[in-house]
CSV table of C-alpha atoms and ligand atoms in Angstrom, one decimal:
chain,number,residue,atom,x,y,z
A,1140,UNK,CA,18.2,78.3,40.0
A,1141,UNK,CA,15.1,77.3,42.1
A,1142,UNK,CA,17.4,77.4,45.3
A,1143,UNK,CA,18.8,80.9,44.6
A,1144,UNK,CA,15.3,82.0,43.8
A,1145,UNK,CA,14.0,80.7,47.1
A,1146,UNK,CA,17.0,82.2,48.8
A,1147,UNK,CA,16.1,85.6,47.2
A,1148,UNK,CA,12.7,85.6,47.9
A,1149,UNK,CA,13.4,84.7,51.7
A,1150,UNK,CA,15.9,87.5,51.6
A,1151,UNK,CA,13.2,89.7,49.9
A,1152,UNK,CA,10.6,89.2,52.5
A,1153,UNK,CA,13.2,89.7,55.2
A,1154,UNK,CA,14.0,93.0,53.8
A,1155,UNK,CA,10.4,93.9,53.4
A,1156,UNK,CA,10.0,92.9,57.2
A,1157,UNK,CA,12.8,95.2,58.0
A,1158,UNK,CA,11.4,98.0,55.9
A,1159,UNK,CA,7.9,97.7,57.3
A,1160,UNK,CA,8.9,97.4,61.0
A,1161,UNK,CA,10.5,100.5,62.3
A,1162,UNK,CA,13.0,98.4,64.1
A,1163,UNK,CA,15.7,99.8,66.5
A,1164,UNK,CA,18.3,99.8,63.6
A,1165,UNK,CA,15.9,102.2,61.4
A,1166,UNK,CA,15.4,104.5,64.5
A,1167,UNK,CA,18.8,104.8,65.1
A,1168,UNK,CA,19.8,105.7,61.6
A,1169,UNK,CA,16.9,108.0,61.4
A,1170,UNK,CA,18.2,110.1,64.6
A,1171,UNK,CA,21.8,109.9,63.4
A,1172,UNK,CA,21.5,113.2,61.4
A,1173,UNK,CA,21.9,116.4,63.5
A,1174,UNK,CA,19.9,118.6,61.0
A,1175,UNK,CA,16.9,120.5,62.1
A,1176,UNK,CA,14.6,118.0,60.7
A,1177,UNK,CA,16.5,115.0,61.5
A,1178,UNK,CA,16.4,114.0,57.8
A,1179,UNK,CA,19.8,113.6,55.7
A,1180,UNK,CA,21.2,116.8,54.6
A,1181,UNK,CA,20.2,118.2,51.0
A,1182,UNK,CA,22.5,118.5,48.1
A,1183,UNK,CA,21.9,121.7,45.8
A,1184,UNK,CA,23.7,121.5,42.5
A,1185,UNK,CA,24.9,125.1,41.7
A,1186,UNK,CA,23.8,125.6,38.2
A,1187,UNK,CA,23.5,121.7,37.8
A,1188,UNK,CA,26.6,119.8,37.7
A,1189,UNK,CA,28.8,123.0,36.9
A,1190,UNK,CA,31.9,121.4,37.9
A,1191,UNK,CA,31.9,119.3,34.5
A,1192,UNK,CA,29.6,121.3,32.3
A,1193,UNK,CA,29.2,125.2,31.9
A,1194,UNK,CA,27.1,126.3,34.9
A,1195,UNK,CA,23.4,126.7,34.1
A,1196,UNK,CA,23.6,124.7,30.8
A,1197,UNK,CA,21.1,122.0,29.8
A,1198,UNK,CA,23.5,119.1,30.3
A,1199,UNK,CA,24.6,120.4,33.6
A,1200,UNK,CA,21.0,120.2,34.7
A,1201,UNK,CA,20.2,117.0,33.1
A,1202,UNK,CA,23.2,115.2,34.4
A,1203,UNK,CA,22.4,116.4,38.0
A,1204,UNK,CA,18.9,115.7,37.8
A,1205,UNK,CA,19.1,112.1,36.1
A,1206,UNK,CA,22.1,110.7,38.1
A,1207,UNK,CA,21.5,112.1,41.4
A,1208,UNK,CA,19.0,113.1,44.1
A,1209,UNK,CA,19.9,116.8,44.3
A,1210,UNK,CA,18.1,120.0,44.0
A,1211,UNK,CA,18.8,122.3,41.0
A,1212,UNK,CA,20.0,125.7,41.8
A,1213,UNK,CA,19.3,128.7,39.2
A,1214,UNK,CA,20.6,132.2,39.5
A,1215,UNK,CA,17.7,134.1,38.0
A,1216,UNK,CA,18.4,137.0,35.7
A,1217,UNK,CA,15.7,139.0,33.8
A,1218,UNK,CA,16.0,140.2,30.1
A,1219,UNK,CA,14.7,143.6,28.9
A,1220,UNK,CA,11.3,141.8,27.9
A,1221,UNK,CA,11.0,140.3,31.5
A,1222,UNK,CA,12.0,136.6,30.7
A,1223,UNK,CA,13.9,134.8,33.4
A,1224,UNK,CA,17.2,133.0,32.4
A,1225,UNK,CA,19.6,131.0,34.6
A,1226,UNK,CA,23.0,132.5,34.7
A,1227,UNK,CA,25.7,132.4,37.3
A,1228,UNK,CA,27.0,135.9,36.9
A,1229,UNK,CA,25.2,139.3,36.5
A,1230,UNK,CA,28.0,140.1,34.0
A,1231,UNK,CA,26.9,137.9,31.0
A,1232,UNK,CA,30.5,138.2,29.4
A,1233,UNK,CA,31.7,136.3,32.3
A,1234,UNK,CA,30.0,133.2,31.4
A,1235,UNK,CA,28.6,133.5,27.7
A,1236,UNK,CA,29.7,134.5,24.2
A,1237,UNK,CA,27.6,137.7,24.3
A,1238,UNK,CA,30.6,139.9,23.6
A,1239,UNK,CA,31.3,138.5,20.4
A,1240,UNK,CA,27.8,138.6,19.2
A,1241,UNK,CA,27.2,142.2,20.4
A,1242,UNK,CA,30.7,143.7,20.6
A,1243,UNK,CA,29.2,147.2,21.4
A,1244,UNK,CA,27.1,146.1,24.1
A,1245,UNK,CA,29.4,147.0,27.0
A,1246,UNK,CA,27.8,149.0,29.6
A,1247,UNK,CA,28.5,150.5,33.2
A,1248,UNK,CA,25.7,150.1,35.7
A,1249,UNK,CA,25.6,150.5,39.5
A,1250,UNK,CA,24.7,147.2,41.1
A,1251,UNK,CA,23.9,147.7,44.8
A,1252,UNK,CA,25.9,150.7,44.9
A,1253,UNK,CA,28.8,149.3,43.2
A,1254,UNK,CA,29.8,150.2,39.5
A,1255,UNK,CA,30.0,147.4,37.3
A,1256,UNK,CA,31.0,147.3,33.6
A,1257,UNK,CA,30.1,144.5,31.2
A,1258,UNK,CA,27.2,143.0,29.3
A,1259,UNK,CA,23.8,142.8,31.1
A,1260,UNK,CA,20.6,140.8,30.4
A,1261,UNK,CA,18.5,143.9,30.9
A,1262,UNK,CA,19.6,145.3,27.7
A,1263,UNK,CA,18.5,142.2,25.6
A,1264,UNK,CA,15.3,140.7,24.5
A,1265,UNK,CA,15.1,137.1,25.0
A,1266,UNK,CA,15.0,136.7,21.4
A,1267,UNK,CA,18.1,138.7,20.9
A,1268,UNK,CA,20.0,136.0,23.0
A,1269,UNK,CA,19.0,133.0,20.7
A,1270,UNK,CA,22.5,132.5,19.4
A,1271,UNK,CA,24.4,133.3,22.7
A,1272,UNK,CA,26.1,130.2,24.1
A,1273,UNK,CA,27.3,129.3,27.5
A,1274,UNK,CA,31.3,129.4,28.5
A,1275,UNK,CA,33.0,128.1,31.7
A,1276,UNK,CA,33.2,130.9,34.2
A,1277,UNK,CA,36.2,129.1,35.8
A,1278,UNK,CA,39.0,129.0,33.4
A,1279,UNK,CA,40.9,126.1,35.1
A,1280,UNK,CA,38.0,123.7,34.0
A,1281,UNK,CA,37.6,122.0,30.7
A,1282,UNK,CA,36.9,124.4,27.7
A,1283,UNK,CA,35.5,121.2,25.8
A,1284,UNK,CA,31.8,122.4,26.0
A,1285,UNK,CA,32.5,126.2,25.6
A,1286,UNK,CA,30.2,127.4,23.1
A,1287,UNK,CA,28.1,124.2,22.5
A,1288,UNK,CA,24.8,125.1,24.7
A,1289,UNK,CA,22.4,128.0,24.6
A,1290,UNK,CA,21.1,129.7,27.7
A,1291,UNK,CA,18.4,128.0,29.7
A,1292,UNK,CA,15.2,129.9,30.6
A,1293,UNK,CA,14.0,129.6,34.1
A,1294,UNK,CA,10.6,128.4,32.8
A,1295,UNK,CA,12.5,125.3,31.1
A,1296,UNK,CA,14.5,124.6,34.0
A,1297,UNK,CA,11.4,124.4,36.3
A,1298,UNK,CA,9.1,122.4,33.9
A,1299,UNK,CA,11.7,120.0,32.3
A,1300,UNK,CA,14.1,118.9,35.0
A,1301,UNK,CA,12.7,116.4,37.4
A,1302,UNK,CA,14.2,117.6,40.6
A,1303,UNK,CA,13.5,119.9,43.5
A,1304,UNK,CA,14.0,123.6,42.2
A,1305,UNK,CA,16.0,126.2,44.0
A,1306,UNK,CA,15.8,129.8,42.5
A,1307,UNK,CA,18.4,132.3,43.8
A,1308,UNK,CA,17.8,136.1,43.2
A,1309,UNK,CA,20.9,138.1,44.0
A,1310,UNK,CA,19.8,141.4,42.7
A,1311,UNK,CA,16.3,142.6,43.0
A,1312,UNK,CA,16.8,146.3,43.3
A,1313,UNK,CA,19.0,146.4,40.2
A,1314,UNK,CA,16.2,145.1,38.1
A,1315,UNK,CA,13.6,147.7,39.5
A,1316,UNK,CA,15.9,150.5,38.0
A,1317,UNK,CA,14.8,149.0,34.6
A,1318,UNK,CA,11.0,148.8,35.6
A,1319,UNK,CA,11.5,145.0,35.9
A,1320,UNK,CA,9.8,143.4,38.8
A,1321,UNK,CA,11.7,140.2,40.0
A,1322,UNK,CA,9.2,139.7,42.5
A,1323,UNK,CA,6.2,139.4,40.0
A,1324,UNK,CA,8.3,137.3,37.9
A,1325,UNK,CA,9.0,134.9,40.9
A,1326,UNK,CA,5.5,135.0,42.1
A,1327,UNK,CA,4.3,134.0,38.7
A,1328,UNK,CA,6.8,131.1,38.3
A,1329,UNK,CA,5.8,129.8,41.8
A,1330,UNK,CA,2.2,129.8,40.9
A,1331,UNK,CA,2.8,127.7,37.7
A,1332,UNK,CA,5.6,125.3,38.9
A,1333,UNK,CA,6.8,123.8,42.0
A,1334,UNK,CA,9.5,126.0,43.4
A,1335,UNK,CA,11.0,124.5,46.4
A,1336,UNK,CA,13.6,127.1,47.6
A,1337,UNK,CA,13.8,130.8,46.9
A,1338,UNK,CA,17.1,132.4,48.2
A,1339,UNK,CA,18.1,136.1,48.2
A,1340,UNK,CA,20.7,138.3,50.2
A,1341,UNK,CA,18.1,141.0,50.0
A,1342,UNK,CA,15.6,141.3,53.2
A,1343,UNK,CA,13.1,143.5,51.4
A,1344,UNK,CA,12.8,141.2,48.6
A,1345,UNK,CA,12.2,138.1,50.8
A,1346,UNK,CA,9.8,140.0,53.1
A,1347,UNK,CA,7.8,140.9,49.9
A,1348,UNK,CA,7.2,137.2,49.1
A,1349,UNK,CA,6.2,136.1,52.7
A,1350,UNK,CA,2.5,134.5,52.8
A,1351,UNK,CA,2.5,134.8,48.9
A,1352,UNK,CA,4.3,131.7,47.8
A,1353,UNK,CA,3.1,128.1,48.6
A,1354,UNK,CA,3.4,126.7,52.0
A,1355,UNK,CA,5.9,124.2,50.6
A,1356,UNK,CA,8.2,126.8,49.3
A,1357,UNK,CA,11.2,127.5,51.7
A,1358,UNK,CA,12.4,131.3,51.8
A,1359,UNK,CA,16.1,131.1,52.5
A,1360,UNK,CA,18.2,134.3,53.4
A,1361,UNK,CA,21.7,134.3,51.8
A,1362,UNK,CA,24.4,135.7,53.8
A,1363,UNK,CA,27.3,137.3,52.0
A,1364,UNK,CA,30.7,138.2,53.3
A,1365,UNK,CA,30.5,139.6,56.7
A,1366,UNK,CA,31.7,143.1,55.6
A,1367,UNK,CA,29.3,143.5,53.0
A,1368,UNK,CA,26.1,145.8,53.5
A,1369,UNK,CA,22.6,144.3,53.0
A,1370,UNK,CA,21.0,146.9,50.8
A,1371,UNK,CA,17.5,147.2,52.3
A,1372,UNK,CA,18.7,147.4,56.0
A,1373,UNK,CA,22.1,149.0,55.7
A,1374,UNK,CA,23.4,146.5,58.1
A,1375,UNK,CA,26.5,144.4,57.5
A,1376,UNK,CA,25.9,140.7,56.9
A,1377,UNK,CA,28.2,140.0,59.9
A,1378,UNK,CA,26.0,142.1,62.3
A,1379,UNK,CA,22.8,140.4,61.0
A,1380,UNK,CA,24.1,137.1,61.9
A,1381,UNK,CA,23.9,138.2,65.7
A,1382,UNK,CA,20.1,138.5,65.5
A,1383,UNK,CA,18.9,135.3,63.9
A,1384,UNK,CA,15.5,135.5,65.4
A,1385,UNK,CA,14.7,138.5,63.3
A,1386,UNK,CA,15.6,136.5,60.4
A,1387,UNK,CA,13.1,133.8,61.3
A,1388,UNK,CA,10.5,136.3,61.0
A,1389,UNK,CA,10.7,136.3,57.1
A,1390,UNK,CA,12.7,133.1,56.3
A,1391,UNK,CA,12.8,129.5,57.2
A,1392,UNK,CA,16.4,129.2,56.6
A,1393,UNK,CA,19.9,130.8,56.0
A,1394,UNK,CA,22.5,130.0,53.5
A,1395,UNK,CA,26.1,131.1,54.7
A,1396,UNK,CA,29.6,130.7,53.0
A,1397,UNK,CA,31.2,127.7,54.4
A,1398,UNK,CA,33.8,129.7,56.5
A,1399,UNK,CA,31.1,131.1,58.6
A,1400,UNK,CA,30.9,127.6,60.1
A,1401,UNK,CA,34.4,126.2,59.9
A,1402,UNK,CA,36.7,129.5,59.6
A,1403,UNK,CA,40.1,129.0,57.9
A,1404,UNK,CA,43.3,131.1,59.0
A,1405,UNK,CA,45.4,133.2,56.7
A,1406,UNK,CA,47.8,130.3,56.3
A,1407,UNK,CA,45.0,127.9,55.3
A,1408,UNK,CA,44.5,125.9,58.5
A,1409,UNK,CA,41.0,125.0,60.0
A,1410,UNK,CA,40.0,126.9,63.0
A,1411,UNK,CA,37.4,125.4,65.6
A,1412,UNK,CA,33.8,125.6,64.3
A,1413,UNK,CA,31.8,128.7,65.3
A,1414,UNK,CA,28.3,128.2,66.9
A,1415,UNK,CA,26.3,129.4,64.1
A,1416,UNK,CA,24.8,125.9,63.0
A,1417,UNK,CA,23.5,125.6,66.7
A,1418,UNK,CA,22.5,129.2,66.9
A,1419,UNK,CA,20.5,128.7,63.5
A,1420,UNK,CA,18.9,125.4,64.8
A,1421,UNK,CA,18.0,127.1,68.1
A,1422,UNK,CA,16.2,130.0,66.2
A,1423,UNK,CA,14.3,127.3,64.3
A,1424,UNK,CA,16.2,128.2,61.1
A,1425,UNK,CA,17.7,125.6,58.6
A,1426,UNK,CA,21.3,126.3,57.7
A,1427,UNK,CA,22.8,125.6,54.4
A,1428,UNK,CA,26.5,125.9,53.6
A,1429,UNK,CA,27.9,127.3,50.2
A,1430,UNK,CA,31.0,127.3,48.1
A,1431,UNK,CA,31.9,123.6,47.9
A,1432,UNK,CA,33.7,122.5,44.7
A,1433,UNK,CA,36.3,119.7,44.3
A,1434,UNK,CA,38.8,121.9,42.6
A,1435,UNK,CA,38.5,124.6,44.9
A,1436,UNK,CA,41.8,125.2,47.3
A,1437,UNK,CA,40.8,123.3,50.5
A,1438,UNK,CA,42.2,123.9,54.1
A,1439,UNK,CA,45.2,121.8,54.7
A,1440,UNK,CA,43.3,119.8,57.5
A,1441,UNK,CA,41.4,118.1,54.7
A,1442,UNK,CA,44.5,116.6,53.0
A,1443,UNK,CA,43.0,117.6,49.7
A,1444,UNK,CA,40.2,115.3,50.1
A,1445,UNK,CA,36.9,116.9,49.4
A,1446,UNK,CA,35.0,114.1,51.0
A,1447,UNK,CA,36.8,114.9,54.2
A,1448,UNK,CA,35.5,118.5,54.0
A,1449,UNK,CA,32.0,117.5,53.6
A,1450,UNK,CA,32.1,115.1,56.4
A,1451,UNK,CA,33.3,118.0,58.7
A,1452,UNK,CA,30.0,119.7,57.9
A,1453,UNK,CA,27.6,116.8,58.2
A,1454,UNK,CA,29.3,114.2,60.4
A,1455,UNK,CA,31.5,115.9,63.3
A,1456,UNK,CA,29.6,114.4,66.3
A,1457,UNK,CA,28.5,117.9,67.1
A,1458,UNK,CA,26.3,119.4,64.2
A,1459,UNK,CA,24.9,118.8,60.8
A,1460,UNK,CA,24.1,121.4,58.2
A,1461,UNK,CA,20.7,121.1,56.3
A,1462,UNK,CA,22.2,121.3,53.0
A,1463,UNK,CA,25.4,121.9,50.8
A,1464,UNK,CA,25.4,123.9,47.7
A,1465,UNK,CA,28.2,122.5,45.3
A,1466,UNK,CA,29.5,122.3,41.9
A,1467,UNK,CA,30.1,118.6,42.2
A,1468,UNK,CA,26.9,117.0,43.5
A,1469,UNK,CA,28.1,113.5,43.1
A,1470,UNK,CA,30.7,113.9,45.9
A,1471,UNK,CA,28.4,115.3,48.8
A,1472,UNK,CA,26.0,112.5,47.7
A,1473,UNK,CA,28.8,110.0,48.5
A,1474,UNK,CA,29.5,111.5,51.7
A,1475,UNK,CA,25.9,111.3,52.9
A,1476,UNK,CA,25.1,108.0,51.2
A,1477,UNK,CA,28.5,105.9,51.9
A,1478,UNK,CA,30.8,107.7,54.3
A,1479,UNK,CA,28.5,109.3,57.1
A,1480,UNK,CA,27.5,107.8,60.4
A,1481,UNK,CA,29.7,104.8,59.9
A,1482,UNK,CA,29.9,104.3,63.7
A,1483,UNK,CA,26.1,103.8,63.7
A,1484,UNK,CA,25.9,101.7,60.6
A,1485,UNK,CA,28.2,99.3,61.8
A,1486,UNK,CA,25.9,98.9,65.0
A,1487,UNK,CA,23.2,98.4,62.4
A,1488,UNK,CA,25.2,95.5,60.7
A,1489,UNK,CA,25.7,94.0,64.1
A,1490,UNK,CA,21.7,93.8,64.5
A,1491,UNK,CA,21.3,92.1,61.0
B,922,NAG,C1,33.8,135.2,36.4
B,922,NAG,O1,33.5,135.8,37.4
B,922,NAG,C2,34.1,135.0,38.7
B,922,NAG,C3,33.6,135.7,40.0
B,922,NAG,O2,33.8,137.0,40.0
B,922,NAG,C4,35.7,135.0,38.6
B,922,NAG,O3,36.2,134.4,39.8
B,922,NAG,C5,36.1,134.5,37.3
B,922,NAG,O4,37.5,134.6,37.1
B,922,NAG,C6,35.2,135.2,36.3
B,922,NAG,N1,35.6,134.3,35.0
B,922,NAG,C7,35.8,134.9,33.8
B,922,NAG,C8,36.0,134.1,32.5
B,922,NAG,O5,36.0,136.1,33.6
B,923,NAG,C1,21.1,133.3,14.9
B,923,NAG,O1,21.8,132.9,13.9
B,923,NAG,C2,21.2,132.4,12.8
B,923,NAG,C3,22.1,131.6,11.8
B,923,NAG,O2,23.4,132.3,11.6
B,923,NAG,C4,20.8,133.7,12.1
B,923,NAG,O3,20.0,133.5,10.8
B,923,NAG,C5,19.8,134.4,13.0
B,923,NAG,O4,19.3,135.8,12.5
B,923,NAG,C6,20.5,134.7,14.3
B,923,NAG,N1,19.6,135.2,15.3
B,923,NAG,C7,19.7,136.2,16.1
B,923,NAG,C8,18.7,136.7,17.0
B,923,NAG,O5,20.8,136.8,16.1
B,924,NAG,C1,10.3,153.3,34.2
B,924,NAG,O1,9.0,153.7,34.3
B,924,NAG,C2,9.0,155.2,34.7
B,924,NAG,C3,7.5,155.7,34.9
B,924,NAG,O2,6.6,154.7,34.0
B,924,NAG,C4,9.5,155.9,33.5
B,924,NAG,O3,9.3,157.4,33.9
B,924,NAG,C5,11.0,155.5,33.4
B,924,NAG,O4,11.6,156.2,32.2
B,924,NAG,C6,11.2,154.0,33.0
B,924,NAG,N1,12.5,153.5,33.3
B,924,NAG,C7,13.1,152.9,32.4
B,924,NAG,C8,14.5,152.5,32.4
B,924,NAG,O5,12.4,152.3,31.4
B,925,NAG,C1,21.4,153.4,53.7
B,925,NAG,O1,22.6,154.3,53.7
B,925,NAG,C2,22.4,155.2,52.7
B,925,NAG,C3,23.8,156.0,52.6
B,925,NAG,O2,24.3,156.1,53.8
B,925,NAG,C4,21.2,156.1,52.7
B,925,NAG,O3,21.3,157.1,51.7
B,925,NAG,C5,20.0,155.3,52.9
B,925,NAG,O4,19.0,156.1,52.9
B,925,NAG,C6,20.2,154.2,53.8
B,925,NAG,N1,19.1,153.3,53.7
B,925,NAG,C7,18.2,152.9,54.7
B,925,NAG,C8,17.2,151.8,54.5
B,925,NAG,O5,18.6,153.2,56.0
B,926,NAG,C1,16.7,141.4,66.9
B,926,NAG,O1,15.5,141.7,66.0
B,926,NAG,C2,14.4,141.9,66.5
B,926,NAG,C3,13.1,141.8,65.5
B,926,NAG,O2,13.6,142.6,64.5
B,926,NAG,C4,14.4,143.1,67.4
B,926,NAG,O3,13.2,143.2,68.1
B,926,NAG,C5,15.5,142.9,68.5
B,926,NAG,O4,15.5,144.2,69.2
B,926,NAG,C6,16.7,142.7,67.8
B,926,NAG,N1,17.8,142.4,68.7
B,926,NAG,C7,19.1,142.9,68.8
B,926,NAG,C8,19.9,142.5,70.0
B,926,NAG,O5,19.3,143.6,68.0
B,927,NAG,C1,44.0,122.0,61.6
B,927,NAG,O1,45.4,121.6,61.6
B,927,NAG,C2,46.2,122.2,62.5
B,927,NAG,C3,47.6,121.8,62.2
B,927,NAG,O2,47.8,120.4,62.4
B,927,NAG,C4,45.7,122.0,63.8
B,927,NAG,O3,46.6,122.8,64.7
B,927,NAG,C5,44.3,122.4,64.0
B,927,NAG,O4,43.8,122.2,65.3
B,927,NAG,C6,43.4,121.9,63.0
B,927,NAG,N1,42.0,122.4,63.1
B,927,NAG,C7,41.0,121.5,63.4
B,927,NAG,C8,39.7,122.4,63.4
B,927,NAG,O5,41.0,120.4,63.6
B,928,NAG,C1,33.3,107.1,65.4
B,928,NAG,O1,34.0,106.3,66.4
B,928,NAG,C2,35.5,106.3,66.7
B,928,NAG,C3,35.9,105.1,67.6
B,928,NAG,O2,35.1,105.1,68.6
B,928,NAG,C4,35.6,107.8,67.2
B,928,NAG,O3,37.1,107.9,67.4
B,928,NAG,C5,35.0,108.8,66.3
B,928,NAG,O4,35.2,110.1,66.8
B,928,NAG,C6,33.6,108.4,65.9
B,928,NAG,N1,33.3,109.3,65.1
B,928,NAG,C7,32.1,110.1,65.3
B,928,NAG,C8,31.7,111.1,64.1
B,928,NAG,O5,31.4,110.0,66.1
């Protein structure tokens, strides 16, 4: 007992010493990440741990926040009375029981020039939605939690889940048709709570926030598929990628579909990486990659191993993205914490 206590305390002081002294091992490890800041990449849990629980549900957020060091992503939608809710799809019937509760609520609206039919949050006051519950949006996942959890308001997510917050605003102009100001809503949230990231695929929306959010809030421009048109500039996202310095004027980072970085052929093999991560870093922009989930079809080059895919984006010897948006936050955290920079870590053990 005494001996082992002694051994422990010696080991403890040794560890303390190692922590206090920025030795060569620590320096080597710190420089191992090729992110813009040199820090380890961030993990962003899309709608919480949405691979297991319904996207944007209480348990999805609580599980992601309590077990891991990940940021919490909320897709912000506004109700008729201007209350923000987190929901993965603008069509509420895609991910809630709304069509059962309001069978006559189906509407058709133009969303960024595209006609959409379904149930929309702008037709309901927040009180009307009390009994609406969440459903899985991806049908191959478990139905065990369908109908068990009510909608989460943005304010609840920001005030209760202890984790960095990421608010994504996918459709600003849609809400203005209903006299709802997404901008005022987001600004009021960012005054009352810590909002770490705000992302949007709309240039005019992000520009309207520049200088009005706290200095610690990162504005992130989200790229959609290359052929789609950005509504406020009429340019395609593909063409906007060629001028990253213009994006730097209103954002500190970009979020891209993962195929922008590692394209995949039609027969599902991985092509050589593009230069987009280096281009973004040269322009002073952080770059986050989206669309990761353990149950999505992976390129054959990963041999069905999602860890191998994450490692391609963060530990390939050439570049590292600044963050990963995922439905399964545990897996990239494993990739970052246990499987990355193994070549360097081996050197560290050598020093010890
Ligand atoms: C919800 O929308 C997504 C994206 O459009 C689609 O892939 C999915 O199949 C939809 N799910 C349901 C249940 O309609
Ligand atoms: C929700 O359900 C309860 C119990 O069935 C009911 O009393 C209440 O009126 C419902 N609320 C709304 C807004 O539909
Ligand atoms: C929005 O406000 C304008 C001006 O106050 C009004 O004319 C219009 O009907 C409103 N639209 C909706 C959808 O409420
Ligand atoms: C974008 O294109 C549409 C249709 O071609 C046009 O009506 C609109 O004025 C254009 N907007 C801008 C900002 O150029
Ligand atoms: C890139 O954007 C900047 C700022 O908006 C503009 O001045 C410049 O001409 C653009 N460059 C190209 C090649 O389009
Ligand atoms: C993916 O696998 C194919 C087939 O083995 C190979 O030709 C290709 O070079 C691989 N892609 C990358 C980026 O390594
Ligand atoms: C790690 O070291 C091995 C053996 O030297 C090498 O083949 C591999 O490319 C290295 N990995 C990285 C990511 O640098």
